[in-house]
mmCIF file of C-alpha atoms in Angstrom:
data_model
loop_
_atom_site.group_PDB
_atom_site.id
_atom_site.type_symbol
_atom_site.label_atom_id
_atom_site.label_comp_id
_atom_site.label_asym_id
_atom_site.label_seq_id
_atom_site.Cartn_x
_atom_site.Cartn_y
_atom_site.Cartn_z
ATOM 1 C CA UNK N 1 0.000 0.000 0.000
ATOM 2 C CA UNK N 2 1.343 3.211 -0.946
ATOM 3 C CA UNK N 3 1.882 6.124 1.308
ATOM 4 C CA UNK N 4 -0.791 8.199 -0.528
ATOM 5 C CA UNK N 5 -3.542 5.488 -0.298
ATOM 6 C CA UNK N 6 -2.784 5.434 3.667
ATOM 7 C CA UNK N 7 -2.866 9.084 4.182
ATOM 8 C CA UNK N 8 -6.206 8.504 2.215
ATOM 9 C CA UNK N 9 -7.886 6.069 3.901
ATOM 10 C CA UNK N 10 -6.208 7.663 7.155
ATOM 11 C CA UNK N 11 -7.998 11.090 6.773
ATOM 12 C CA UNK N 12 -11.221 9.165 5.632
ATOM 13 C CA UNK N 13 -11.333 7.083 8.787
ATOM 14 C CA UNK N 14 -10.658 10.418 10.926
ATOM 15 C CA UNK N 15 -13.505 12.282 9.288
ATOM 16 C CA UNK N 16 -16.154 9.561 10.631
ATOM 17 C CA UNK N 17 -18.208 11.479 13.422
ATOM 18 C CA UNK N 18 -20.114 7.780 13.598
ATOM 19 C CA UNK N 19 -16.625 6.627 15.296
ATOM 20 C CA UNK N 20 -16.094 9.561 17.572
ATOM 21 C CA UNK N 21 -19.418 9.634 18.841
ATOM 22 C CA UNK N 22 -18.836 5.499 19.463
ATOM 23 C CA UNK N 23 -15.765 6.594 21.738
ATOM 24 C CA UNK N 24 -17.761 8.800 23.282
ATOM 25 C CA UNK N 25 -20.724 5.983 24.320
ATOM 26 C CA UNK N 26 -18.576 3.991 25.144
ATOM 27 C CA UNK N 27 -16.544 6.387 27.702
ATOM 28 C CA UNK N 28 -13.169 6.164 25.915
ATOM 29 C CA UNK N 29 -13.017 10.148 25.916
ATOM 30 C CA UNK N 30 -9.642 11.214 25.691
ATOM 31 C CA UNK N 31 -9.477 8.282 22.412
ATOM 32 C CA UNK N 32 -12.890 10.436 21.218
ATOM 33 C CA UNK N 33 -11.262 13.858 21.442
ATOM 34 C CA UNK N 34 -7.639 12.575 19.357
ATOM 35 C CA UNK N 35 -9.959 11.505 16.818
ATOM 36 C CA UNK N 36 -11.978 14.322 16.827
ATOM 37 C CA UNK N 37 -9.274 17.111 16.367
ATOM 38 C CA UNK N 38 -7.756 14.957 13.556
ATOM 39 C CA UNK N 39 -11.219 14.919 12.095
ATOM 40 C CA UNK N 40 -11.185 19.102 11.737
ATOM 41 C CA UNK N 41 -7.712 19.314 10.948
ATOM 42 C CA UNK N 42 -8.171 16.739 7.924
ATOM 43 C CA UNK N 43 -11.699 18.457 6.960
ATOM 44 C CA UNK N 44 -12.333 21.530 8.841
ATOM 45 C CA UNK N 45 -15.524 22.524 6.487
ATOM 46 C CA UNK N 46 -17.140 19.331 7.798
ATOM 47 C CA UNK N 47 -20.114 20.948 10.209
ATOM 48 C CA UNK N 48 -20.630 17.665 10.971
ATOM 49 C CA UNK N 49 -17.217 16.838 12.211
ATOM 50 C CA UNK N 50 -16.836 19.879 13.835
ATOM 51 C CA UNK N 51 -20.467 18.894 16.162
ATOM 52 C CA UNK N 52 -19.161 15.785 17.168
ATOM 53 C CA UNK N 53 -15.333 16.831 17.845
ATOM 54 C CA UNK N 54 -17.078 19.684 19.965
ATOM 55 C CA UNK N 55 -18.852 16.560 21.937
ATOM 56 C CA UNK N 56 -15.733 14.740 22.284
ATOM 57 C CA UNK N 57 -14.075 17.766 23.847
ATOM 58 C CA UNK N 58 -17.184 19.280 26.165
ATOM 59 C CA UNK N 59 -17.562 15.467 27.840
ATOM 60 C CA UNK N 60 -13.764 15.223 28.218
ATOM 61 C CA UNK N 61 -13.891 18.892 29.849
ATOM 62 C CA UNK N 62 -16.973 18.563 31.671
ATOM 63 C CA UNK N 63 -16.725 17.957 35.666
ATOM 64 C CA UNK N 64 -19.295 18.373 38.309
ATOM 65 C CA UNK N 65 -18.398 19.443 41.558
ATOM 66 C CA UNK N 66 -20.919 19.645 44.791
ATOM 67 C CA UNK N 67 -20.901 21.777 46.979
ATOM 68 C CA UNK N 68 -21.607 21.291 51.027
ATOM 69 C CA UNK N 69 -22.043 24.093 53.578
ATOM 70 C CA UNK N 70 -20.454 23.686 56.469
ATOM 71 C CA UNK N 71 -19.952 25.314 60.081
ATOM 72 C CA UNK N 72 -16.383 25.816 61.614
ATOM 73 C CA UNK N 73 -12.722 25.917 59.351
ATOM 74 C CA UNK N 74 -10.589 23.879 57.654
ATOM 75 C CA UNK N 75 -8.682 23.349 60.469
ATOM 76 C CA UNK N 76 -12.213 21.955 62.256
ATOM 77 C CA UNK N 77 -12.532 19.979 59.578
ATOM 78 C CA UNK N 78 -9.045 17.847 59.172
ATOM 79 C CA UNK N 79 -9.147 17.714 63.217
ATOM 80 C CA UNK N 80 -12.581 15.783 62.558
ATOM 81 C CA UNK N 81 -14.472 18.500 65.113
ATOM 82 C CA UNK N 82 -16.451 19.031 61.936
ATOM 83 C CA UNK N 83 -17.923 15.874 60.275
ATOM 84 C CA UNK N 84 -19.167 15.545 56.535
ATOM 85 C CA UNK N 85 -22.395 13.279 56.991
ATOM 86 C CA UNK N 86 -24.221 11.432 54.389
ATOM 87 C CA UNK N 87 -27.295 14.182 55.426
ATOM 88 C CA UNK N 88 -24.797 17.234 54.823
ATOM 89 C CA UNK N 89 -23.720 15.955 51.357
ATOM 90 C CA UNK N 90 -27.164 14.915 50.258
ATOM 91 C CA UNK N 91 -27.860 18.241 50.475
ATOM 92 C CA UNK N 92 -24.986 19.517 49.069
ATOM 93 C CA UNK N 93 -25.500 21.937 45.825
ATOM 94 C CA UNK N 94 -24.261 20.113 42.678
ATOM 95 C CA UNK N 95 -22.349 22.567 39.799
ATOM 96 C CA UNK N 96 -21.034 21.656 36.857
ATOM 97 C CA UNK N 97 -17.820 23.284 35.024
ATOM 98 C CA UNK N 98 -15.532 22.675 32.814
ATOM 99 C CA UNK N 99 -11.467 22.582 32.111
ATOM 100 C CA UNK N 100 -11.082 26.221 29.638
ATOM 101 C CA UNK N 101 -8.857 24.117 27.100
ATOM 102 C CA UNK N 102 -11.629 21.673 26.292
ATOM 103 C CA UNK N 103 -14.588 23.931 27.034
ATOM 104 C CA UNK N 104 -13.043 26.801 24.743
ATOM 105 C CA UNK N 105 -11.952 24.560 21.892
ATOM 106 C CA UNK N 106 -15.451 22.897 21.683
ATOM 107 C CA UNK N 107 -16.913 26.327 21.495
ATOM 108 C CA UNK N 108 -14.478 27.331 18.789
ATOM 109 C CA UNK N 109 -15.559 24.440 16.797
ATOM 110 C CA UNK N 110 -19.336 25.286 17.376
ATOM 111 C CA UNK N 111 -18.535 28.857 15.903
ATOM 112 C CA UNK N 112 -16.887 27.225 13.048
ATOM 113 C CA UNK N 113 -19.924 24.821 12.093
ATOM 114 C CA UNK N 114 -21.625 27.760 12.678
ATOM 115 C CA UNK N 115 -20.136 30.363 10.382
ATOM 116 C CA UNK N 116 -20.425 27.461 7.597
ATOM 117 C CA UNK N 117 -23.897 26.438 8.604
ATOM 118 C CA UNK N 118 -25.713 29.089 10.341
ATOM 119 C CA UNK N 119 -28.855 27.614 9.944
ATOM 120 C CA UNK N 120 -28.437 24.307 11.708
ATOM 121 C CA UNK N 121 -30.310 23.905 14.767
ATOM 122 C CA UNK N 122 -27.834 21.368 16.454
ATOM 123 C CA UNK N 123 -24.941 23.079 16.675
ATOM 124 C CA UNK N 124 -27.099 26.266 18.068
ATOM 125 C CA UNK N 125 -28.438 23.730 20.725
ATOM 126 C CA UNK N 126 -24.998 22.301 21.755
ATOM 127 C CA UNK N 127 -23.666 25.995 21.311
ATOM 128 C CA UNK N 128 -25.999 26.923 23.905
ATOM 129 C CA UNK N 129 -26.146 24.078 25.981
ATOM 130 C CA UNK N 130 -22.479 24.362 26.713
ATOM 131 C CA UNK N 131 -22.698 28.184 27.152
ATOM 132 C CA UNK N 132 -25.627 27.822 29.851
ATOM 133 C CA UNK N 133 -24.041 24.832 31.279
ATOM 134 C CA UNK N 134 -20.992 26.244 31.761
ATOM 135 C CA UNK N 135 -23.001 29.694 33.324
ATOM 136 C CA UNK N 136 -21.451 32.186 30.762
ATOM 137 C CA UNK N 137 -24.718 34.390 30.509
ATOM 138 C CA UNK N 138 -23.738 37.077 28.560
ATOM 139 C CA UNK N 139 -22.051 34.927 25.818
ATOM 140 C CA UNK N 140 -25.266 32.730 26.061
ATOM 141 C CA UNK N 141 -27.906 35.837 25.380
ATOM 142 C CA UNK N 142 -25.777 36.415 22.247
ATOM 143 C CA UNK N 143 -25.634 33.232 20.835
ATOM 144 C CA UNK N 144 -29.432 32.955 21.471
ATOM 145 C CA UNK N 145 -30.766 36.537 19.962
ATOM 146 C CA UNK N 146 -28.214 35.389 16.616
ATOM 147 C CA UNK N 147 -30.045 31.654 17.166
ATOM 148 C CA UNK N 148 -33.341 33.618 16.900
ATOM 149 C CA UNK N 149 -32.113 35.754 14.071
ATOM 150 C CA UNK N 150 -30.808 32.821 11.596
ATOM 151 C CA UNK N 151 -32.762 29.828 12.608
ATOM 152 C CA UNK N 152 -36.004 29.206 10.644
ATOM 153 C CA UNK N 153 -39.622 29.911 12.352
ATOM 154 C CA UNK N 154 -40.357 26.367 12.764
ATOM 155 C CA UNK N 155 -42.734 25.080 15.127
ATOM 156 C CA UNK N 156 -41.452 24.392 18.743
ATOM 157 C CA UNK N 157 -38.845 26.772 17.907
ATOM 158 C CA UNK N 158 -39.400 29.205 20.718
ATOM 159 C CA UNK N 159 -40.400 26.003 23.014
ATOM 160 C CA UNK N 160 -36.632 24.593 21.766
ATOM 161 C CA UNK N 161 -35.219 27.891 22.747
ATOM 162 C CA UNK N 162 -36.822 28.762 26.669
ATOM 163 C CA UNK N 163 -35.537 25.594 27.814
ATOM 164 C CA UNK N 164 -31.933 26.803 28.315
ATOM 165 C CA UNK N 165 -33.296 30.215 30.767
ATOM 166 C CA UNK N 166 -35.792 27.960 32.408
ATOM 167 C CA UNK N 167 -32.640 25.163 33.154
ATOM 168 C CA UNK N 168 -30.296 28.464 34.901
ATOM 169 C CA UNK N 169 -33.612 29.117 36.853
ATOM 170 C CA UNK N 170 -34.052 25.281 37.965
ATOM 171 C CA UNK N 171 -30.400 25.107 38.703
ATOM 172 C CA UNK N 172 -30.796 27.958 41.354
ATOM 173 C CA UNK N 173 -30.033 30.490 39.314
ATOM 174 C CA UNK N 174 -33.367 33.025 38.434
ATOM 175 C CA UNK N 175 -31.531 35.929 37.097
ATOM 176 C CA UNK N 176 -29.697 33.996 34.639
ATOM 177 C CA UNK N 177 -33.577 32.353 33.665
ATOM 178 C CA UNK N 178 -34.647 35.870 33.059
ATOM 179 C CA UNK N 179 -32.089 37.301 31.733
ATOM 180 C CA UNK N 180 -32.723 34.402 28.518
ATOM 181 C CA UNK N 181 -36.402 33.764 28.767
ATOM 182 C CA UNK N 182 -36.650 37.630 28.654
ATOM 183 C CA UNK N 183 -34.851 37.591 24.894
ATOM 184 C CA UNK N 184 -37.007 34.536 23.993
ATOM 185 C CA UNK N 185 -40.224 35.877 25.051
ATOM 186 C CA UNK N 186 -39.744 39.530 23.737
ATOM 187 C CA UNK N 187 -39.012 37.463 19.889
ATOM 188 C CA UNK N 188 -42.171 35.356 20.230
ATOM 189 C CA UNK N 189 -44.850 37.345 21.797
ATOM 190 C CA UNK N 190 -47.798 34.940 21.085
ATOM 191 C CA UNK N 191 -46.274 32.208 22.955
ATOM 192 C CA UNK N 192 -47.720 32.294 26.399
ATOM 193 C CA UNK N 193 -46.214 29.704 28.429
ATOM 194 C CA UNK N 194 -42.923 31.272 27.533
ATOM 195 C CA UNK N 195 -43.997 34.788 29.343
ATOM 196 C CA UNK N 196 -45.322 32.697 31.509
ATOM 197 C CA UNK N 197 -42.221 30.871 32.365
ATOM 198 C CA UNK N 198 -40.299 34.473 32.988
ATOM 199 C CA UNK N 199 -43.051 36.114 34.787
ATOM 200 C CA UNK N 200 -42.450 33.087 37.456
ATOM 201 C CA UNK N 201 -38.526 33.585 37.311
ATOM 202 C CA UNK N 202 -39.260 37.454 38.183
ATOM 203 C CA UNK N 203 -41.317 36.245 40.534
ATOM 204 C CA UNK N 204 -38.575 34.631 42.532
ATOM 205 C CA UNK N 205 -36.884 37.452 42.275
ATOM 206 C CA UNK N 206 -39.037 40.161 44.025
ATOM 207 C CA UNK N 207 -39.458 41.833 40.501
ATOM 208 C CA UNK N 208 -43.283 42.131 41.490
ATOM 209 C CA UNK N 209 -44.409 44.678 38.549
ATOM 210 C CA UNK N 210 -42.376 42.812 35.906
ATOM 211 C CA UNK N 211 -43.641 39.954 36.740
ATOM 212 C CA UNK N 212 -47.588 40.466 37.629
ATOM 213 C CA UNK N 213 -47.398 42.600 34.420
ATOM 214 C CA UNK N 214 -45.822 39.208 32.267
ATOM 215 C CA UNK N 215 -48.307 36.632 33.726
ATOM 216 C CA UNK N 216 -50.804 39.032 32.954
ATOM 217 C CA UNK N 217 -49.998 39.262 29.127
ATOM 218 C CA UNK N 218 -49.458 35.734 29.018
ATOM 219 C CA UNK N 219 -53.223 34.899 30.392
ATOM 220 C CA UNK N 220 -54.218 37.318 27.654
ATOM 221 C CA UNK N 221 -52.077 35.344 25.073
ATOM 222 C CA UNK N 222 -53.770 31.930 26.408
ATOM 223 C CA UNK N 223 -56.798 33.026 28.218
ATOM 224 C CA UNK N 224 -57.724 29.528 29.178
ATOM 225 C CA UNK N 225 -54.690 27.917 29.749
ATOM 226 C CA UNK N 226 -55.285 26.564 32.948
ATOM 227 C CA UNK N 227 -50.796 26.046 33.757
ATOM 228 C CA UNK N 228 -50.407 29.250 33.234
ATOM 229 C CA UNK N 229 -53.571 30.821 35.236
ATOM 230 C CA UNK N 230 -52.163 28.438 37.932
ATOM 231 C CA UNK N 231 -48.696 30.253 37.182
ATOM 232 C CA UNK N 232 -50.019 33.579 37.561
ATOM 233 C CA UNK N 233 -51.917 32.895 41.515
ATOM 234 C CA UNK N 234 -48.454 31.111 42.215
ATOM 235 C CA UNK N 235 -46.345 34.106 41.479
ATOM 236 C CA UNK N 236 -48.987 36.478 42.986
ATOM 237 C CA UNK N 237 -48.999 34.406 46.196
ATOM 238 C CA UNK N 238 -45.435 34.378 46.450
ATOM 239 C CA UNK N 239 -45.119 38.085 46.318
ATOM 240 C CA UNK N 240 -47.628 38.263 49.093
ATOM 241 C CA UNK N 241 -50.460 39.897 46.835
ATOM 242 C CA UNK N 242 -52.937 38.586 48.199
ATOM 243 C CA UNK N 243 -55.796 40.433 46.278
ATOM 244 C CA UNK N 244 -54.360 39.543 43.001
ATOM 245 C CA UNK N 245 -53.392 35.904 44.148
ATOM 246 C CA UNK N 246 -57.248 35.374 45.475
ATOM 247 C CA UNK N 247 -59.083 36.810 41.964
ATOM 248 C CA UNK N 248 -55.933 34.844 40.085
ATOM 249 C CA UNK N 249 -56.718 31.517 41.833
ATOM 250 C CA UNK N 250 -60.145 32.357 41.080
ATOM 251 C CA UNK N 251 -60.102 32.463 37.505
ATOM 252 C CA UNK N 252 -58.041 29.179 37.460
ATOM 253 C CA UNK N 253 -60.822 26.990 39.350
ATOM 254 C CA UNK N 254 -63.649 28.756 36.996
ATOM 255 C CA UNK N 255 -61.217 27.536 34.075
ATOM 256 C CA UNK N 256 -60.524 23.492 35.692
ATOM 257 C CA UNK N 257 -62.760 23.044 38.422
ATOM 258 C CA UNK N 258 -60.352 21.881 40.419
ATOM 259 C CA UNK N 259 -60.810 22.038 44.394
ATOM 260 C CA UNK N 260 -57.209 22.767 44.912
ATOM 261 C CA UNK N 261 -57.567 26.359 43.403
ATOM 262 C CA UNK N 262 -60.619 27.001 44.973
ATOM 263 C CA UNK N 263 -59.139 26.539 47.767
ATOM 264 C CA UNK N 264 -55.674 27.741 47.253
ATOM 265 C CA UNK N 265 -58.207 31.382 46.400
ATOM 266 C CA UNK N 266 -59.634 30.945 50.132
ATOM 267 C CA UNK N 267 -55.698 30.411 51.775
ATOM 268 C CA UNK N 268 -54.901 34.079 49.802
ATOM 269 C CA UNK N 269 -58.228 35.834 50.710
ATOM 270 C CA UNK N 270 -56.814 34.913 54.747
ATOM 271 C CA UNK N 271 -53.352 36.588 53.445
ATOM 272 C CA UNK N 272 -55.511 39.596 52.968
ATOM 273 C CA UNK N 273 -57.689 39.226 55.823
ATOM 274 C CA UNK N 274 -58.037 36.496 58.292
ATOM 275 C CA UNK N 275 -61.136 37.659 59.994
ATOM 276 C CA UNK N 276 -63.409 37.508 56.763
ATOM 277 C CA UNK N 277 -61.739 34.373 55.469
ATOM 278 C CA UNK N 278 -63.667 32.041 58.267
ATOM 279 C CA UNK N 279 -66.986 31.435 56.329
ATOM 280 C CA UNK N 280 -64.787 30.869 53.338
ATOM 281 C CA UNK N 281 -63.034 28.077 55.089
ATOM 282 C CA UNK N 282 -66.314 26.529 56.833
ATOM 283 C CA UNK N 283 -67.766 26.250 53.466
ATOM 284 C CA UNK N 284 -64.912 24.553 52.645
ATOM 285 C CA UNK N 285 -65.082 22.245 55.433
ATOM 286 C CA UNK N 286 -68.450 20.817 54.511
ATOM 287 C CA UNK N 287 -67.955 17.273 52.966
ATOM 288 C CA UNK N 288 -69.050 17.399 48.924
ATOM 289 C CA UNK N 289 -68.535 14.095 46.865
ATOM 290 C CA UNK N 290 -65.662 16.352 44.929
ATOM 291 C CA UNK N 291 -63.747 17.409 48.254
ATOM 292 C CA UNK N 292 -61.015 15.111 49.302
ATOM 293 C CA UNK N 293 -61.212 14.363 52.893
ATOM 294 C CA UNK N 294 -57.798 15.633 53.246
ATOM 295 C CA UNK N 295 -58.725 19.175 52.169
ATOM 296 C CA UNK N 296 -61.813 18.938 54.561
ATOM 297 C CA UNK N 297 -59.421 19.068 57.493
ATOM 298 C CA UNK N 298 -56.627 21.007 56.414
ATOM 299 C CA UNK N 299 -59.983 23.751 55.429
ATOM 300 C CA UNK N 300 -61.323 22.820 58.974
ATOM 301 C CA UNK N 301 -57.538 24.035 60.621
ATOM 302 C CA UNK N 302 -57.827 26.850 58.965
ATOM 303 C CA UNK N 303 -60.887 28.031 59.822
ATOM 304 C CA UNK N 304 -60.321 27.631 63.477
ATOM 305 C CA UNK N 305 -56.879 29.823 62.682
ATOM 306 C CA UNK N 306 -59.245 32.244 61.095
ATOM 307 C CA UNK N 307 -61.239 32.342 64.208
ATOM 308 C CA UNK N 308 -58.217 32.616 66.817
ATOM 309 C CA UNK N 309 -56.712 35.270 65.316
ATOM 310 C CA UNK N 310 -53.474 35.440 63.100
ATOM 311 C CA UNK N 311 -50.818 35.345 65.855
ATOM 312 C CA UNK N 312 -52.335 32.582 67.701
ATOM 313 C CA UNK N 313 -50.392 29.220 68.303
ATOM 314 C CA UNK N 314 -52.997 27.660 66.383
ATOM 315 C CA UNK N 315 -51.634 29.951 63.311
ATOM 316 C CA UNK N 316 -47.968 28.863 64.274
ATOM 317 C CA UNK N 317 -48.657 25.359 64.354
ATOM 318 C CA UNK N 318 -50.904 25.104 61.383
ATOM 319 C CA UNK N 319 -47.707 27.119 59.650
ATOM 320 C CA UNK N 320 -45.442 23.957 60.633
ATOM 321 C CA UNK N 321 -48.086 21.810 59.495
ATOM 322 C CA UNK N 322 -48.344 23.367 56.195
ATOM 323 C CA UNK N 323 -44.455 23.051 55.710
ATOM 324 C CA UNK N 324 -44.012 19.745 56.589
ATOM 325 C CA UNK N 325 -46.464 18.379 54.117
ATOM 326 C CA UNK N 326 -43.799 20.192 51.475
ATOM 327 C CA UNK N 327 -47.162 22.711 51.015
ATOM 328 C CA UNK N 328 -44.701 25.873 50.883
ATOM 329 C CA UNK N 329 -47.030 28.439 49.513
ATOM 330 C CA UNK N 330 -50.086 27.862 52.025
ATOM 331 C CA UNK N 331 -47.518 28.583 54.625
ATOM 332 C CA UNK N 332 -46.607 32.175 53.061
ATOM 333 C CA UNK N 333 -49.809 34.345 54.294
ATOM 334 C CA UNK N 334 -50.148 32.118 57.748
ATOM 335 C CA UNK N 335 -46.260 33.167 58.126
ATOM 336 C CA UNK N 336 -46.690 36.738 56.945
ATOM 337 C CA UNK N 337 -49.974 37.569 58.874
ATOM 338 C CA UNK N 338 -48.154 35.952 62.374
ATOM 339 C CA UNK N 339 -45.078 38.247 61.310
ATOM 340 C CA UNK N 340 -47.474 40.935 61.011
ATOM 341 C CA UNK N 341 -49.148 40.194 64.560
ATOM 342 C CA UNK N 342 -46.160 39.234 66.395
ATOM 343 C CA UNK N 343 -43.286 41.314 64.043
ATOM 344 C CA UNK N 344 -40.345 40.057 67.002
ATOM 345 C CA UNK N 345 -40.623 36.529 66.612
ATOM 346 C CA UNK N 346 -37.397 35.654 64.794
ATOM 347 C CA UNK N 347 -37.696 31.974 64.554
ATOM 348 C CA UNK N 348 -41.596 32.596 62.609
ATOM 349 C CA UNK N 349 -39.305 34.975 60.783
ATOM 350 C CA UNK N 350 -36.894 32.213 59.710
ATOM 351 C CA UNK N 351 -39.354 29.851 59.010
ATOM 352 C CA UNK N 352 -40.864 31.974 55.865
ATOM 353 C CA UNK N 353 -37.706 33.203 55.049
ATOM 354 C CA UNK N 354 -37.306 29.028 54.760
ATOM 355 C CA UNK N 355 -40.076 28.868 52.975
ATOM 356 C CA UNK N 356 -39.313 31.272 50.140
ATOM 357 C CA UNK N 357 -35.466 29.468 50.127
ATOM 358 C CA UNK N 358 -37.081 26.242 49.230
ATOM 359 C CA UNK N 359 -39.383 27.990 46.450
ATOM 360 C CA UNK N 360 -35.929 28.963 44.939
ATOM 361 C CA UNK N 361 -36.553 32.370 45.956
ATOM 362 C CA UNK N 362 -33.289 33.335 47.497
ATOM 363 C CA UNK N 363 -34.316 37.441 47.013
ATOM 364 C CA UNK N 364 -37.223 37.092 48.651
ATOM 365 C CA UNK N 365 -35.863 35.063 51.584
ATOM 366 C CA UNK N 366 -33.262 37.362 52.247
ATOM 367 C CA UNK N 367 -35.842 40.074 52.506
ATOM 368 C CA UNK N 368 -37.407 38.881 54.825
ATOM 369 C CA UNK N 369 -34.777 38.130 56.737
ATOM 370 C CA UNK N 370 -34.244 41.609 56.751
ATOM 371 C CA UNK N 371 -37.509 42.602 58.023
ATOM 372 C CA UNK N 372 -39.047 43.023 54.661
#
């Protein structure tokens, strides 16, 4: 065999993405990314080289660390005063990152397929997936408005597009959500669940006006879309508007019929006034074939809070209650009208301030905190 015919069949076996995407199911990564440069270097117009050499390199630079808090130092901690349990790293905060050699060279390649294929929707996604991933916000609002600008309109597009700003705001991060879902939303106006989606992000964040004002349009894109009137009472609720979360919660049982909203409508109409919310929650308490037995009670508890007054024990224990059963948001006006009765109590204070932490509202928790 002559040299030519090797170099040949050499450069034709290197420009198989089939092979490195093989290496990379079947873990051999650092085998994936050799092939993979080779691959551009021996055809570096090849888009679909480039999208699989840019997988060979983000899985080889891809690591995920988590993160534990702890109390004391280092020192405490390699004395063994301080002890890592199986509790403390169960809750521990898991973040991925990534090595800059491998992270930045997969990019590069991305750009490259890119620049020769701007209208491929797969190397956007990865693009983006890696720039979310990896938290570079800025780079990934860019890449998504020139996504929005080159791809074509197809259906799911925008759908396609959300998920990366509603994956920063699962992963903790709500600013980063809104800061995408904002671009996303603003480029496809008739898609509700998308405003939706951000006015629940700005939610999170305090952003009240913003995000009252988002759900609203969105209910007006999708007037009977019953996730996103169910959106819309959620965010109200959690920024304590209790007016707007009672007429919001409203509209969503006229649109399902579904007990929970009725009497998620009753819990906000107590946020705004406990006193008047009694009848609402001994009408509630009357057994119907459609109420389940355990709304009955929890209606019956509240009603007796109603009666005692907001900074009764009855309130504080019904609060725990509430929390407990991993029912956050029925705890935020029993929490807030105790605060409001009995403004000293830190550990009530703590408690919402809990509350709004395990909503993923980390603004609105450290308000509170603060007294706000």
């Amino acid at each position: 065999m002559t040299f030519a015919v090797l170099l040949l069949l050499t450069a034709g076996a290197a420009s198989d993405p089939a092979a490195i995407e093989a290496l990379l199911e079947s873990g051999k990564l650092d085998e994936a990314v050799v092939k993979g440069r080779a691959a551009v270097l021996a055809h570096p117009d090849d888009v679909e080289v480039r999208l699989a050499a840019a997988k060979a390199l983000a899985a080889r630079g891809r690591r995920v660390e988590k993160l534990v808090e702890l109390s004391g130092t280092p020192s405490d901690l390699a004395s063994g005063k301080v002890k890592i349990t199986r509790e403390t790293l169960e809750a521990g905060k898991i973040t991925p990152g990534y090595e800059a050699t491998y992270y930045e060279e997969a990019l590069l390649n991305l750009a490259e397929g890119i620049k020769r294929a701007p209208a491929r929707k797969d190397l956007r996604s990865m693009q983006l997936f890696l720039l979310t991933d990896g938290a570079r916000l800025d780079r990934a609002a860019a890449a998504l408005r020139d996504a929005i600008a080159k791809l074509p309109r197809e259906p799911g597009l925008a759908s396609e597009l959300s998920r990366f700003g509603a994956e920063r705001t699962r992963r903790g991060d709500p600013a980063g959500g809104v800061q995408l879902l904002t671009i996303v939303a603003d480029a496809f106006p008739q898609e509700g669940a998308i405003r939706a989606d951000l006015g629940l992000s700005l939610a999170r964040l305090g952003r009240k006006n913003e995000a009252l004002a988002a759900l609203d349009r969105a209910v007006s894109v999708a007037p009977r879309d019953l996730r996103i009137l169910k959106m819309r009472a959620t965010a109200a609720l959690i920024l304590r508007d209790y007016p707007k979360a009672r007429s919001a919660y409203e509209a969503a049982f006229s649109a399902g019929k579904q007990e929970s909203d009725r009497f998620a409508a009753a819990v906000a109409a107590y946020g705004h006034d406990p006193a008047s919310s009694k009848e609402l929650f001994q009408e509630l308490a009357t057994p119907t074939a459609s109420a389940p037995p355990a709304m009955l009670t929890l209606a019956s508890e509240f009603a007796t809070v109603a009666a005692q007054g907001p900074g009764s024990a009855a309130a504080s224990s019904l609060a725990q209650k509430v929390i407990g059963a991993k029912q956050e948001l029925l705890a935020i006006p029993l929490l807030d009208r105790y605060l409001k009765a009995k403004p000293a109590d830190a550990k009530a204070r703590e408690h919402l301030a809990a509350v709004y932490r395990a909503l993923e509202s980390p603004s609105l928790a450290e308000a509170v905190s603060k007294g706000r």
